[in-house]
């Protein structure tokens, strides 16, 4: 009986650790094309296949086109945010090449807690 309890506690700890990781703030600042980060900043093309570590990340194949809406700054400057079709998420900037710049100036704004939530079927969910 105690072994089953130990296994359940271990699973609970692992689940909690995964939950904390998937809702962690990746940076306090980001660069955008406008104050709401709704304006597309650039069009990029994937140079490699990418599969992110959790649901906050955008998965893609080499050659696919991505529209960039923000770039994390100060901390984690390597992560950009963009969309491919209906999919949206973070991806490493070194996995893409810029095809077209769509804005004249980048604005640095504070991130929000909602920037780091998973979006599934039009609802925000914590994992």
PDB file of C-alpha atoms in Angstrom:
ATOM      1  CA  UNK A   1       0.000   0.000   0.000  1.00  0.00           C
ATOM      2  CA  UNK A   2       2.768   2.453   0.872  1.00  0.00           C
ATOM      3  CA  UNK A   3       4.496   1.752  -2.444  1.00  0.00           C
ATOM      4  CA  UNK A   4       1.366   2.778  -4.372  1.00  0.00           C
ATOM      5  CA  UNK A   5       1.154   5.937  -2.263  1.00  0.00           C
ATOM      6  CA  UNK A   6       4.831   6.704  -2.957  1.00  0.00           C
ATOM      7  CA  UNK A   7       4.247   6.306  -6.708  1.00  0.00           C
ATOM      8  CA  UNK A   8       1.213   8.605  -6.606  1.00  0.00           C
ATOM      9  CA  UNK A   9       3.179  11.247  -4.716  1.00  0.00           C
ATOM     10  CA  UNK A  10       6.007  10.990  -7.246  1.00  0.00           C
ATOM     11  CA  UNK A  11       3.543  11.415 -10.131  1.00  0.00           C
ATOM     12  CA  UNK A  12       2.016  14.430  -8.380  1.00  0.00           C
ATOM     13  CA  UNK A  13       5.457  16.041  -7.953  1.00  0.00           C
ATOM     14  CA  UNK A  14       6.341  15.405 -11.617  1.00  0.00           C
ATOM     15  CA  UNK A  15       2.985  16.838 -12.742  1.00  0.00           C
ATOM     16  CA  UNK A  16       3.472  19.941 -10.596  1.00  0.00           C
ATOM     17  CA  UNK A  17       6.999  20.476 -11.931  1.00  0.00           C
ATOM     18  CA  UNK A  18       5.728  20.255 -15.526  1.00  0.00           C
ATOM     19  CA  UNK A  19       2.938  22.711 -14.709  1.00  0.00           C
ATOM     20  CA  UNK A  20       5.359  25.259 -13.265  1.00  0.00           C
ATOM     21  CA  UNK A  21       7.625  24.958 -16.321  1.00  0.00           C
ATOM     22  CA  UNK A  22       4.798  25.442 -18.833  1.00  0.00           C
ATOM     23  CA  UNK A  23       3.526  28.648 -17.179  1.00  0.00           C
ATOM     24  CA  UNK A  24       6.914  30.183 -16.382  1.00  0.00           C
ATOM     25  CA  UNK A  25       7.540  33.754 -17.529  1.00  0.00           C
ATOM     26  CA  UNK A  26      10.158  33.502 -20.264  1.00  0.00           C
ATOM     27  CA  UNK A  27      11.034  37.227 -20.222  1.00  0.00           C
ATOM     28  CA  UNK A  28       9.685  40.418 -18.677  1.00  0.00           C
ATOM     29  CA  UNK A  29      10.153  42.402 -21.910  1.00  0.00           C
ATOM     30  CA  UNK A  30       9.360  41.932 -25.587  1.00  0.00           C
ATOM     31  CA  UNK A  31       9.716  43.923 -28.789  1.00  0.00           C
ATOM     32  CA  UNK A  32       6.681  44.465 -30.995  1.00  0.00           C
ATOM     33  CA  UNK A  33       5.511  46.440 -34.002  1.00  0.00           C
ATOM     34  CA  UNK A  34       2.860  48.269 -31.926  1.00  0.00           C
ATOM     35  CA  UNK A  35       1.919  48.608 -28.240  1.00  0.00           C
ATOM     36  CA  UNK A  36      -0.578  45.708 -28.418  1.00  0.00           C
ATOM     37  CA  UNK A  37       1.799  43.417 -30.364  1.00  0.00           C
ATOM     38  CA  UNK A  38      -0.913  42.825 -32.957  1.00  0.00           C
ATOM     39  CA  UNK A  39       0.986  44.224 -35.943  1.00  0.00           C
ATOM     40  CA  UNK A  40       3.053  41.730 -37.928  1.00  0.00           C
ATOM     41  CA  UNK A  41       6.766  42.524 -37.636  1.00  0.00           C
ATOM     42  CA  UNK A  42       8.196  40.291 -40.320  1.00  0.00           C
ATOM     43  CA  UNK A  43       7.711  37.266 -42.524  1.00  0.00           C
ATOM     44  CA  UNK A  44      10.262  34.512 -42.010  1.00  0.00           C
ATOM     45  CA  UNK A  45      10.957  31.093 -43.461  1.00  0.00           C
ATOM     46  CA  UNK A  46      11.919  28.079 -41.364  1.00  0.00           C
ATOM     47  CA  UNK A  47      15.434  26.855 -42.122  1.00  0.00           C
ATOM     48  CA  UNK A  48      15.063  23.700 -40.035  1.00  0.00           C
ATOM     49  CA  UNK A  49      12.366  21.517 -38.475  1.00  0.00           C
ATOM     50  CA  UNK A  50      11.447  22.584 -34.936  1.00  0.00           C
ATOM     51  CA  UNK A  51       9.384  20.919 -32.216  1.00  0.00           C
ATOM     52  CA  UNK A  52       9.028  22.909 -28.989  1.00  0.00           C
ATOM     53  CA  UNK A  53       9.211  21.559 -25.434  1.00  0.00           C
ATOM     54  CA  UNK A  54       5.594  22.391 -24.521  1.00  0.00           C
ATOM     55  CA  UNK A  55       2.321  23.816 -25.849  1.00  0.00           C
ATOM     56  CA  UNK A  56       3.571  27.437 -25.778  1.00  0.00           C
ATOM     57  CA  UNK A  57       5.908  26.746 -28.692  1.00  0.00           C
ATOM     58  CA  UNK A  58       5.238  26.755 -32.427  1.00  0.00           C
ATOM     59  CA  UNK A  59       6.173  23.559 -34.262  1.00  0.00           C
ATOM     60  CA  UNK A  60       7.163  23.746 -37.920  1.00  0.00           C
ATOM     61  CA  UNK A  61       9.029  22.098 -40.776  1.00  0.00           C
ATOM     62  CA  UNK A  62      11.861  23.574 -42.851  1.00  0.00           C
ATOM     63  CA  UNK A  63      10.525  25.775 -45.629  1.00  0.00           C
ATOM     64  CA  UNK A  64       7.304  26.809 -43.883  1.00  0.00           C
ATOM     65  CA  UNK A  65       6.422  30.509 -43.680  1.00  0.00           C
ATOM     66  CA  UNK A  66       5.864  32.145 -40.263  1.00  0.00           C
ATOM     67  CA  UNK A  67       4.583  35.633 -39.445  1.00  0.00           C
ATOM     68  CA  UNK A  68       6.460  37.189 -36.487  1.00  0.00           C
ATOM     69  CA  UNK A  69       4.492  39.328 -33.981  1.00  0.00           C
ATOM     70  CA  UNK A  70       6.956  39.782 -31.125  1.00  0.00           C
ATOM     71  CA  UNK A  71      10.492  39.046 -30.015  1.00  0.00           C
ATOM     72  CA  UNK A  72      11.413  38.466 -26.388  1.00  0.00           C
ATOM     73  CA  UNK A  73      14.050  40.919 -25.242  1.00  0.00           C
ATOM     74  CA  UNK A  74      16.643  41.352 -22.498  1.00  0.00           C
ATOM     75  CA  UNK A  75      16.179  37.758 -21.257  1.00  0.00           C
ATOM     76  CA  UNK A  76      15.690  34.937 -23.792  1.00  0.00           C
ATOM     77  CA  UNK A  77      16.308  37.193 -26.801  1.00  0.00           C
ATOM     78  CA  UNK A  78      16.546  34.048 -28.899  1.00  0.00           C
ATOM     79  CA  UNK A  79      12.767  33.448 -28.688  1.00  0.00           C
ATOM     80  CA  UNK A  80      10.365  35.026 -31.151  1.00  0.00           C
ATOM     81  CA  UNK A  81       6.570  34.684 -31.283  1.00  0.00           C
ATOM     82  CA  UNK A  82       4.697  34.012 -34.467  1.00  0.00           C
ATOM     83  CA  UNK A  83       1.975  32.195 -36.329  1.00  0.00           C
ATOM     84  CA  UNK A  84       1.741  29.589 -39.037  1.00  0.00           C
ATOM     85  CA  UNK A  85      -1.836  29.173 -40.175  1.00  0.00           C
ATOM     86  CA  UNK A  86      -3.945  28.867 -37.013  1.00  0.00           C
ATOM     87  CA  UNK A  87      -0.972  27.801 -34.856  1.00  0.00           C
ATOM     88  CA  UNK A  88       0.750  30.401 -32.658  1.00  0.00           C
ATOM     89  CA  UNK A  89       3.724  30.187 -30.310  1.00  0.00           C
ATOM     90  CA  UNK A  90       7.377  30.740 -29.466  1.00  0.00           C
ATOM     91  CA  UNK A  91      10.273  29.530 -31.571  1.00  0.00           C
ATOM     92  CA  UNK A  92      14.051  30.101 -31.683  1.00  0.00           C
ATOM     93  CA  UNK A  93      15.127  32.896 -34.020  1.00  0.00           C
ATOM     94  CA  UNK A  94      18.053  30.826 -35.263  1.00  0.00           C
ATOM     95  CA  UNK A  95      15.589  28.300 -36.767  1.00  0.00           C
ATOM     96  CA  UNK A  96      14.356  30.859 -39.312  1.00  0.00           C
ATOM     97  CA  UNK A  97      15.604  33.406 -41.829  1.00  0.00           C
ATOM     98  CA  UNK A  98      13.947  36.782 -42.362  1.00  0.00           C
ATOM     99  CA  UNK A  99      12.309  37.069 -45.765  1.00  0.00           C
ATOM    100  CA  UNK A 100      10.580  40.436 -45.349  1.00  0.00           C
ATOM    101  CA  UNK A 101      10.543  43.143 -42.633  1.00  0.00           C
ATOM    102  CA  UNK A 102       7.040  44.607 -42.278  1.00  0.00           C
ATOM    103  CA  UNK A 103       7.606  47.412 -39.722  1.00  0.00           C
ATOM    104  CA  UNK A 104       9.880  50.426 -39.503  1.00  0.00           C
ATOM    105  CA  UNK A 105      10.531  50.462 -35.755  1.00  0.00           C
ATOM    106  CA  UNK A 106      10.397  47.943 -32.898  1.00  0.00           C
ATOM    107  CA  UNK A 107       8.795  49.018 -29.606  1.00  0.00           C
ATOM    108  CA  UNK A 108       9.829  47.422 -26.303  1.00  0.00           C
ATOM    109  CA  UNK A 109       6.904  46.641 -23.988  1.00  0.00           C
ATOM    110  CA  UNK A 110       6.356  44.667 -20.802  1.00  0.00           C
ATOM    111  CA  UNK A 111       5.116  41.111 -21.197  1.00  0.00           C
ATOM    112  CA  UNK A 112       1.858  39.982 -19.599  1.00  0.00           C
ATOM    113  CA  UNK A 113       1.135  36.774 -17.735  1.00  0.00           C
ATOM    114  CA  UNK A 114      -1.174  35.746 -20.589  1.00  0.00           C
ATOM    115  CA  UNK A 115       1.810  35.825 -22.980  1.00  0.00           C
ATOM    116  CA  UNK A 116       2.997  32.576 -21.427  1.00  0.00           C
ATOM    117  CA  UNK A 117      -0.185  30.519 -21.290  1.00  0.00           C
ATOM    118  CA  UNK A 118      -1.029  27.693 -23.642  1.00  0.00           C
ATOM    119  CA  UNK A 119      -3.801  28.451 -26.117  1.00  0.00           C
ATOM    120  CA  UNK A 120      -5.926  25.473 -27.147  1.00  0.00           C
ATOM    121  CA  UNK A 121      -9.251  25.656 -28.978  1.00  0.00           C
ATOM    122  CA  UNK A 122      -9.788  29.365 -28.229  1.00  0.00           C
ATOM    123  CA  UNK A 123      -9.301  28.992 -24.452  1.00  0.00           C
ATOM    124  CA  UNK A 124      -6.298  29.621 -22.265  1.00  0.00           C
ATOM    125  CA  UNK A 125      -5.258  26.593 -20.260  1.00  0.00           C
ATOM    126  CA  UNK A 126      -2.573  25.832 -17.747  1.00  0.00           C
ATOM    127  CA  UNK A 127      -0.935  22.445 -18.150  1.00  0.00           C
TER     128      UNK A 127
END
